[in-house]
XYZ file of C-alpha atoms in Angstrom:
617
model
C 85.224 4.733 21.369
C 88.612 4.124 23.169
C 89.228 3.579 26.812
C 93.024 3.312 28.457
C 93.071 0.538 30.744
C 90.479 -2.558 30.887
C 90.857 -3.152 35.046
C 88.124 -2.583 37.142
C 87.265 1.071 35.943
C 87.431 0.291 32.371
C 85.968 -3.012 32.203
C 83.228 -1.646 33.973
C 82.855 1.673 31.349
C 82.596 -0.507 28.624
C 80.174 -3.255 30.125
C 77.874 -0.427 30.301
C 78.361 1.354 27.009
C 77.533 -1.729 24.984
C 74.142 -1.609 27.035
C 73.399 1.951 26.483
C 74.495 2.056 23.029
C 72.123 2.186 20.475
C 73.202 1.980 17.071
C 76.636 1.356 15.685
C 79.298 1.873 17.752
C 82.959 0.098 18.334
C 84.563 -0.092 22.021
C 88.195 -1.009 21.627
C 88.995 -1.540 25.174
C 93.208 -1.044 25.853
C 95.282 -2.018 27.730
C 98.879 -2.588 28.253
C 99.574 -5.923 30.658
C 97.615 -8.670 29.244
C 97.605 -10.150 33.922
C 95.185 -6.294 34.176
C 92.361 -7.474 32.562
C 89.023 -6.819 34.121
C 91.297 -7.034 37.431
C 93.821 -3.648 37.688
C 96.469 -4.676 40.476
C 94.055 -4.383 42.820
C 92.076 -7.666 41.479
C 94.749 -9.753 39.624
C 95.454 -13.432 40.083
C 98.724 -13.267 40.248
C 98.497 -10.339 42.934
C 96.118 -12.260 45.858
C 96.964 -15.403 46.357
C 93.677 -16.910 48.286
C 93.645 -15.651 52.068
C 93.106 -11.445 49.935
C 89.680 -10.979 51.581
C 87.466 -7.506 50.220
C 88.240 -4.714 52.690
C 84.093 -4.547 52.796
C 81.366 -7.286 52.270
C 81.308 -8.930 49.627
C 77.060 -7.836 49.621
C 78.593 -4.531 48.379
C 81.154 -5.678 45.125
C 78.714 -5.366 42.384
C 79.959 -4.183 39.314
C 76.281 -2.100 39.119
C 74.768 0.047 41.064
C 71.096 -0.272 40.190
C 72.174 -4.238 40.572
C 73.469 -4.474 44.616
C 72.946 -8.044 45.299
C 74.556 -9.164 41.521
C 77.771 -9.925 42.731
C 76.223 -12.982 44.899
C 74.469 -14.372 43.141
C 77.362 -14.868 40.437
C 80.290 -15.737 42.775
C 76.409 -18.634 44.470
C 75.978 -20.158 41.605
C 77.689 -18.856 38.557
C 82.137 -18.967 39.855
C 83.445 -21.649 37.992
C 85.224 -23.046 40.856
C 86.661 -26.164 39.551
C 90.416 -24.858 40.875
C 89.122 -23.384 44.425
C 90.124 -24.308 47.672
C 88.871 -24.955 50.784
C 86.594 -23.097 52.668
C 86.104 -20.845 49.636
C 85.337 -24.641 46.803
C 82.022 -24.959 49.325
C 81.245 -21.916 50.851
C 78.205 -19.342 50.084
C 79.338 -16.411 50.640
C 76.896 -14.155 52.451
C 75.999 -10.005 51.743
C 77.345 -8.871 54.777
C 80.683 -11.693 54.497
C 84.434 -11.735 52.587
C 84.989 -12.694 49.847
C 88.001 -13.718 48.132
C 89.101 -10.684 46.006
C 91.450 -12.298 43.525
C 87.829 -13.852 41.926
C 86.580 -10.592 41.686
C 89.031 -11.083 37.956
C 86.784 -13.734 36.754
C 82.791 -12.012 37.988
C 83.968 -9.409 35.187
C 85.354 -11.298 32.698
C 81.589 -13.085 32.305
C 79.812 -9.892 32.902
C 81.847 -8.002 30.224
C 81.354 -11.650 28.046
C 77.356 -10.623 27.968
C 77.344 -7.115 27.698
C 78.674 -8.041 24.715
C 76.169 -10.590 23.716
C 73.206 -9.077 24.455
C 74.265 -5.391 22.776
C 72.460 -4.635 19.339
C 73.466 -5.400 15.595
C 77.334 -3.469 15.625
C 78.049 -2.986 18.597
C 80.989 -4.594 19.645
C 84.029 -4.289 21.987
C 87.424 -4.927 20.582
C 89.800 -6.258 23.269
C 93.760 -5.287 22.518
C 96.481 -5.009 23.924
C 99.341 -2.143 24.215
C 100.163 0.849 25.628
C 99.440 4.057 25.348
C 101.359 6.746 25.812
C 100.828 10.008 23.391
C 97.164 11.656 22.855
C 96.500 14.230 19.823
C 93.351 16.454 20.483
C 92.057 16.529 16.759
C 89.446 19.238 14.707
C 87.493 14.972 15.414
C 87.912 13.444 18.084
C 91.858 11.813 19.549
C 95.403 10.627 18.001
C 95.898 7.864 20.078
C 100.050 6.681 19.389
C 100.040 3.024 21.171
C 103.510 0.929 21.706
C 102.798 -2.935 20.435
C 99.138 -2.491 20.007
C 97.422 -5.940 19.246
C 94.246 -5.881 18.473
C 91.884 -9.444 20.028
C 94.906 -9.901 21.810
C 96.451 -11.072 19.361
C 100.046 -10.074 19.862
C 100.366 -12.148 23.317
C 103.761 -13.908 23.608
C 102.598 -15.009 19.572
C 104.074 -12.239 17.599
C 101.179 -11.792 15.279
C 98.124 -9.384 13.888
C 100.077 -6.044 14.692
C 102.362 -5.939 17.102
C 104.767 -3.632 15.596
C 106.874 -0.492 17.262
C 103.863 1.933 17.422
C 100.497 2.292 15.781
C 98.970 5.801 15.642
C 94.598 5.339 16.510
C 91.586 6.968 15.802
C 89.616 7.681 18.301
C 85.446 9.856 18.515
C 86.044 9.802 21.862
C 88.663 8.862 24.434
C 88.192 7.165 27.943
C 91.188 7.234 30.479
C 90.757 5.083 32.764
C 93.840 4.430 33.610
C 94.660 2.733 37.080
C 96.390 2.961 40.496
C 99.703 4.264 39.673
C 102.961 3.522 41.776
C 104.859 6.168 43.778
C 109.128 5.900 44.081
C 110.276 5.407 47.249
C 111.749 7.703 48.449
C 113.225 6.304 51.726
C 114.466 3.308 49.774
C 116.376 4.539 47.205
C 119.439 2.617 48.354
C 117.720 -1.112 47.948
C 114.719 -1.167 45.649
C 116.879 -4.152 43.388
C 117.063 -5.528 46.960
C 116.419 -9.173 47.038
C 115.357 -8.867 50.164
C 112.992 -5.809 49.337
C 109.569 -6.304 48.230
C 108.321 -2.475 46.897
C 104.845 -4.106 45.532
C 103.114 -6.890 47.238
C 100.344 -6.896 44.867
C 103.229 -8.824 42.047
C 103.926 -12.162 41.550
C 107.082 -11.495 42.400
C 105.718 -9.711 46.524
C 104.254 -12.355 46.469
C 106.275 -14.878 46.108
C 108.963 -13.663 48.079
C 106.075 -13.220 50.817
C 105.256 -16.946 50.468
C 108.529 -18.900 50.524
C 110.360 -16.608 53.272
C 110.975 -19.149 56.030
C 108.751 -19.174 59.012
C 110.580 -17.558 61.349
C 112.016 -14.591 59.926
C 111.982 -10.785 60.580
C 109.801 -9.044 58.184
C 108.449 -4.875 58.434
C 106.099 -3.686 56.611
C 106.083 0.122 55.740
C 101.720 1.253 57.167
C 99.297 0.673 58.383
C 96.762 0.913 55.869
C 94.090 -2.372 54.178
C 96.728 -3.253 52.282
C 99.952 -3.946 54.865
C 96.682 -5.564 57.238
C 97.117 -7.674 53.230
C 100.542 -9.040 53.215
C 101.027 -8.642 57.114
C 97.858 -12.473 57.408
C 99.252 -13.537 53.949
C 102.324 -14.657 55.965
C 100.043 -15.398 59.807
C 97.349 -18.026 57.925
C 100.371 -19.804 56.317
C 102.396 -20.270 60.382
C 105.104 -16.826 60.547
C 106.370 -17.101 64.097
C 108.653 -13.947 63.673
C 108.781 -10.746 64.621
C 106.139 -8.379 61.982
C 106.895 -4.554 62.544
C 104.393 -2.223 61.327
C 105.652 1.050 60.758
C 103.193 3.313 60.493
C 104.046 7.119 61.127
C 100.464 8.423 62.630
C 99.802 5.400 64.609
C 96.124 4.687 63.096
C 95.099 1.205 63.091
C 91.117 0.432 61.405
C 88.322 -1.264 63.155
C 86.583 -4.724 62.277
C 83.417 -3.924 60.643
C 80.418 -5.033 63.116
C 78.902 -9.590 62.458
C 75.666 -8.253 60.167
C 76.702 -5.336 59.686
C 74.628 -3.083 56.350
C 75.675 -0.369 54.821
C 73.606 2.689 56.293
C 73.102 6.594 55.349
C 72.376 8.022 58.333
C 71.103 11.903 58.728
C 72.454 15.592 60.455
C 72.980 18.783 60.008
C 75.466 20.637 58.270
C 78.117 21.441 60.298
C 77.761 24.869 60.654
C 81.053 25.125 62.203
C 83.177 24.602 59.339
C 81.303 26.745 56.943
C 83.128 29.961 58.887
C 86.870 31.140 57.479
C 89.161 30.241 57.719
C 92.356 31.571 59.978
C 94.386 28.893 60.706
C 95.463 25.065 60.352
C 95.384 24.597 64.564
C 91.917 26.907 64.852
C 90.431 25.044 61.946
C 90.886 20.982 63.720
C 89.711 22.391 66.401
C 86.174 23.434 64.428
C 86.223 19.589 63.334
C 87.006 17.610 66.388
C 83.770 20.035 67.935
C 81.151 18.907 65.865
C 82.575 15.513 65.245
C 82.924 14.280 69.277
C 78.737 16.143 68.391
C 78.140 14.227 65.683
C 79.171 10.654 66.903
C 77.617 11.616 70.155
C 74.049 11.935 67.553
C 74.034 9.104 66.528
C 75.244 7.585 69.908
C 72.455 9.014 70.698
C 69.714 9.173 68.168
C 70.682 5.483 65.968
C 71.143 2.614 69.377
C 70.285 -0.158 67.094
C 74.197 1.813 65.209
C 77.065 -0.240 66.416
C 79.608 2.184 68.422
C 81.811 0.588 65.907
C 80.390 2.293 62.581
C 79.834 5.360 63.989
C 82.539 7.378 62.817
C 82.118 5.772 59.469
C 78.714 7.157 59.240
C 79.601 10.726 60.193
C 81.936 11.095 57.416
C 79.775 10.192 54.388
C 76.565 12.550 56.126
C 78.804 15.178 56.080
C 79.732 14.745 52.107
C 77.425 17.272 50.697
C 78.807 20.115 53.186
C 82.377 18.903 52.888
C 82.777 20.791 48.945
C 81.314 24.738 50.408
C 84.307 24.067 53.464
C 86.137 22.842 51.522
C 86.038 25.782 48.683
C 87.812 28.246 52.055
C 90.641 26.618 52.920
C 93.479 28.059 50.746
C 94.884 25.250 49.080
C 98.147 25.144 50.664
C 96.729 23.942 53.254
C 94.120 21.188 52.250
C 96.934 19.776 50.480
C 98.451 19.829 53.866
C 95.383 18.954 55.497
C 95.546 15.946 52.989
C 98.794 15.285 53.740
C 99.164 14.833 56.811
C 95.534 13.069 57.834
C 94.107 11.481 54.961
C 95.546 7.520 56.747
C 93.021 8.898 59.670
C 90.844 9.837 56.908
C 89.970 6.543 55.564
C 90.215 5.369 58.252
C 87.229 6.505 59.519
C 85.381 6.089 56.065
C 86.611 2.629 56.312
C 86.585 -0.643 58.231
C 87.677 -3.561 57.262
C 85.888 -7.544 57.797
C 86.452 -10.032 60.697
C 88.625 -12.510 58.241
C 91.429 -9.667 58.222
C 91.667 -8.365 61.024
C 90.766 -11.013 64.008
C 93.701 -13.035 62.647
C 96.114 -9.503 62.440
C 94.127 -7.709 66.164
C 94.854 -11.501 67.267
C 98.201 -11.664 66.861
C 99.077 -7.434 67.885
C 98.118 -9.869 72.389
C 100.731 -7.040 73.833
C 101.721 -10.236 75.885
C 102.847 -12.373 72.917
C 101.805 -11.330 69.288
C 103.818 -11.545 66.823
C 103.327 -8.393 65.415
C 104.136 -5.019 66.849
C 103.306 -1.637 66.114
C 105.938 1.024 65.456
C 105.045 5.170 66.030
C 107.145 6.712 63.694
C 108.361 8.320 60.306
C 109.815 5.845 58.036
C 113.909 7.768 57.554
C 115.422 5.695 55.231
C 116.553 1.876 55.012
C 120.263 0.403 54.185
C 121.760 -3.155 53.262
C 123.768 -4.773 55.989
C 127.255 -6.687 55.822
C 124.715 -9.644 56.680
C 122.289 -9.229 53.827
C 119.479 -7.932 56.312
C 118.108 -4.131 55.159
C 118.588 -1.865 58.524
C 115.157 0.448 59.030
C 115.645 3.382 60.239
C 112.610 5.451 62.313
C 111.920 8.506 63.510
C 110.096 8.257 66.673
C 109.211 10.208 69.295
C 111.153 8.810 71.206
C 114.536 10.037 68.614
C 116.176 6.988 66.103
C 115.239 2.856 66.976
C 116.816 1.103 64.050
C 114.946 -2.344 63.215
C 116.656 -4.869 61.534
C 114.612 -6.727 58.849
C 114.956 -9.951 57.236
C 112.351 -8.988 54.805
C 111.641 -5.345 54.211
C 107.310 -4.376 52.423
C 106.729 -1.532 51.143
C 102.770 -1.058 51.447
C 101.445 -0.829 48.065
C 101.960 3.155 48.046
C 100.432 5.633 45.180
C 101.456 7.775 43.364
C 98.094 10.357 43.867
C 99.903 13.732 42.278
C 100.474 13.252 37.941
C 102.941 15.855 37.837
C 105.530 13.463 39.259
C 104.250 10.195 37.618
C 106.848 8.667 34.787
C 104.589 6.521 32.339
C 105.067 8.476 28.944
C 100.623 9.399 28.368
C 101.623 11.804 31.295
C 104.049 14.059 31.079
C 102.882 14.076 27.268
C 99.664 15.208 28.163
C 100.910 17.227 31.489
C 102.931 18.514 28.111
C 100.592 18.727 25.600
C 98.080 20.589 28.696
C 95.632 17.809 27.773
C 95.456 17.036 31.388
C 96.030 19.015 33.871
C 97.672 18.176 37.713
C 94.488 19.168 40.328
C 95.187 21.835 42.046
C 93.569 22.355 45.185
C 94.201 18.833 46.967
C 97.532 17.516 44.376
C 95.010 14.971 43.542
C 94.169 13.576 40.261
C 93.308 15.707 37.213
C 91.454 18.760 36.287
C 87.925 17.602 35.943
C 84.584 19.549 34.766
C 81.576 17.914 36.217
C 80.756 14.997 33.871
C 84.653 14.324 33.431
C 85.941 15.518 30.580
C 90.266 16.853 31.378
C 90.508 20.231 31.583
C 93.864 22.324 30.501
C 95.180 24.950 31.890
C 92.814 27.317 31.516
C 90.020 25.880 32.771
C 88.422 25.098 29.033
C 87.667 20.870 28.217
C 90.844 20.066 26.314
C 89.239 17.774 24.467
C 86.892 14.223 24.088
C 88.796 12.911 26.082
C 87.075 11.657 30.028
C 89.070 10.502 32.705
C 87.175 7.547 35.701
C 88.218 6.039 38.129
C 91.135 6.995 40.857
C 91.997 9.773 38.186
C 89.237 11.790 39.730
C 90.039 11.665 43.397
C 90.799 15.481 44.291
C 87.750 16.592 42.473
C 85.368 14.161 44.829
C 87.206 15.784 47.687
C 86.101 19.041 46.312
C 82.942 18.360 43.838
C 81.383 15.767 46.271
C 82.590 15.984 49.432
C 84.480 12.469 48.647
C 86.385 11.420 51.637
C 89.123 7.960 51.874
C 89.325 5.322 49.798
C 86.156 7.265 47.871
C 86.810 8.679 46.061
C 88.069 6.768 43.714
C 87.227 2.758 45.345
C 83.975 0.472 43.735
C 81.210 3.253 44.781
C 82.542 6.260 42.825
C 83.783 3.834 39.805
C 80.075 2.497 39.039
C 78.862 5.857 39.065
C 81.822 7.324 36.834
C 81.107 4.710 34.447
C 77.464 5.340 34.045
C 77.245 8.455 33.421
C 80.513 8.690 30.855
C 79.143 6.437 29.199
C 75.622 7.876 29.331
C 77.121 11.231 28.158
C 79.719 10.353 25.794
C 77.383 8.433 23.348
C 74.724 11.100 24.144
C 77.855 13.757 22.252
C 77.431 11.070 18.858
C 74.012 11.642 18.698
C 73.079 14.576 16.494
C 71.521 17.076 18.850
C 71.747 20.604 20.457
C 73.922 20.676 24.081
C 72.751 23.777 24.408
C 69.299 23.419 24.044
C 69.361 19.931 25.813
C 70.388 21.751 28.468
C 67.781 24.716 28.835
C 65.088 21.651 28.151
C 66.951 19.798 30.927
C 66.978 22.560 33.847
C 63.308 23.354 32.765
C 61.763 19.890 33.628
C 64.041 20.278 36.758
C 61.755 22.445 38.001
C 58.430 21.212 39.058
C 57.054 24.877 38.760
C 56.995 24.931 35.594
C 55.363 22.212 34.718
C 51.676 21.104 34.652
C 51.212 18.469 36.899
C 49.456 15.689 34.009
C 52.663 16.733 31.896
C 55.437 16.229 34.776
C 53.439 12.356 35.060
C 54.376 11.808 31.565
C 58.025 12.952 32.510
C 59.074 10.910 34.772
C 56.812 8.284 33.284
C 59.922 8.191 29.951
C 62.638 8.901 33.336
C 61.314 5.613 34.937
C 61.777 3.661 31.864
C 65.332 5.244 30.624
C 66.123 4.108 34.570
C 65.006 0.898 33.954
C 66.598 0.982 30.093
C 69.659 1.237 31.772
C 69.821 -0.666 34.779
C 68.762 -3.337 31.598
C 71.054 -6.505 31.533
C 69.490 -8.615 28.043
C 68.716 -6.901 24.857
C 65.352 -7.910 24.432
C 64.262 -6.301 27.968
C 65.869 -3.096 26.272
C 64.285 -2.833 22.955
C 60.773 -3.546 24.363
C 60.937 -0.253 26.948
C 62.984 1.457 24.414
C 59.828 1.345 22.433
C 57.447 2.544 25.626
C 60.227 4.547 25.787
C 59.669 6.704 22.654
C 55.896 6.356 22.372
C 55.958 8.082 26.112
C 58.603 10.960 25.024
C 56.545 12.299 22.017
C 53.513 11.942 24.643
C 55.455 14.716 26.691
C 53.946 18.320 25.867
C 56.148 20.185 24.315
C 57.996 23.288 26.475
C 56.499 26.365 25.821
C 58.541 28.461 23.466
C 59.853 25.329 22.025
C 60.135 25.406 17.811
C 61.424 23.016 16.306
C 60.417 19.654 13.870
C 58.505 16.919 15.699
C 62.284 14.711 15.234
C 64.744 17.381 16.339
C 62.456 17.273 19.298
C 62.493 14.101 20.360
C 66.061 13.081 19.891
C 66.341 16.567 22.778
C 63.549 14.714 24.940
C 65.470 11.873 25.247
C 69.218 13.095 25.608
C 67.056 14.844 28.616
C 65.496 12.117 30.310
C 68.731 10.347 29.215
C 70.312 13.396 31.659
C 67.672 13.324 34.427
C 67.481 9.258 34.673
C 71.671 9.298 35.074
C 71.286 11.336 37.851
C 69.391 9.632 39.346
C 71.116 5.894 38.934
C 74.771 7.622 40.354
C 72.876 9.066 43.611
C 75.201 8.910 46.772
C 72.900 10.625 48.962
C 71.240 6.871 49.766
C 72.495 3.346 49.644
C 71.930 1.194 46.229
C 69.254 -0.954 48.153
C 68.085 2.589 48.387
C 67.864 3.569 45.364
C 66.629 0.814 44.063
C 63.569 1.348 45.893
C 63.217 4.616 45.321
C 63.655 3.741 40.985
C 60.693 1.289 41.444
C 63.876 -2.160 40.128
C 63.755 -3.463 44.060
C 61.611 -6.433 42.568
C 63.815 -6.454 39.723
């Protein structure tokens, strides 16, 4: 297995492969930037000062959906706090409280090392440096062209290993986990290299410019989403007194999670008018607004314990099962336009931010004496001035205004249309037809229900799979996910489970068509006698526990019980195969059922643990 990208998505998938594999397997975890290993842009230490905290509560940051408190346990009892500053060094982290983003890299490093130690004999992990620039699908696998390949980091500045210009690696399966791509800001073409312009505030250079800025300087931050709050918060916490302009096209301001907030799933009826034929944008938006207001009123009335601040989040989550059918009725061009126009608003409805981040911003936005000002309008351009400052031209409702600033920060803007991504890997994959931009949304790539890349005709492009942000558009149209939940930690947890289980299953000898038929047979309760159903359910429960177990010794005990249980499951009528093939097929069917339960997004992780019978594990 070759995983391209070792940020959060790549590391999480590698952990699952190491846990799930029962037969010898080599997992190569390839990363082009060593500082991004087990971190990516969101969590790497150089781009995340101690004041950058998770947007959501620390209790929702476990890398494992079936072990919801794992990150909190690690932070409180396992983390090395030797170089942590106050107040974090002495903090006891709470489920509903904040935690600094930079420590997540240490957490993922520790958990990946544990998965490596606890893997079955012959299951090995190779952490390699290098940049994948091309994939060529062969009849038996994939040839991957890698620049500056260095196994186990032997070439990290040392000149060792196989650090030559290009190396071609062969892989049976490739999993793409390349993370966020940086968008070229068209309004800043003239100032990209200007010393007063920060294109990426999550880079070491970007952080350095913010932390060395004179306290009285004037700052303009393009955008008002949560990454803009990170930059503003960093300045304010170091005592910045100059004016900070948050320039937002929509004027959207995010919500603060109430104290003691816990994630919860509310059941609401289907918003039926959204399933009516699409006429035009104004008519559709009127239906959305009416259904939205009615749903919010229902939550406020029937769930008085839910804080009004998070009602929007509850409604957005409750609508997920119904959105795929509603989206089907919207023409592609209209869907793309709606997402472009309302993407920020949708993101703000779907997720808030912890008080640690928001309280300092809200205080600084006080109209009387605050230093932060929200400027509603679209940035038309940024030009250098004779004084060395930058002039930001903003098209607002009441005309064009100019903001002259000592520093302009381009709120981290990701490129979601892979037809516009400039990296060689994506140019080559699109040229070959191995990858196709998502047609309906223009976000991410076309994939099937298991995350395999699809070619121009909708056929599988080969044994190449995607996890994370690459599946953004598919998550919208297939699962009704919205906002950051199309690609954030919650989605990555499920992708890592499903892709790892599927690719390992495909390496083991089985008849996939026959396994699919068996899976459908066992999915219908009416087909099966009560005693057979009980045996099948016991097998699925054991497989869930095997997939969720961290130690090899415990997995081996469960595995032996599972083998006995599978042999006891009655053979479906008409299945005429030898015993060993039948057991392999049943393994596949049981595994698929277990994965489906582990990745059920209709419940919270805590509810999932109760459903799976592992709440007290």
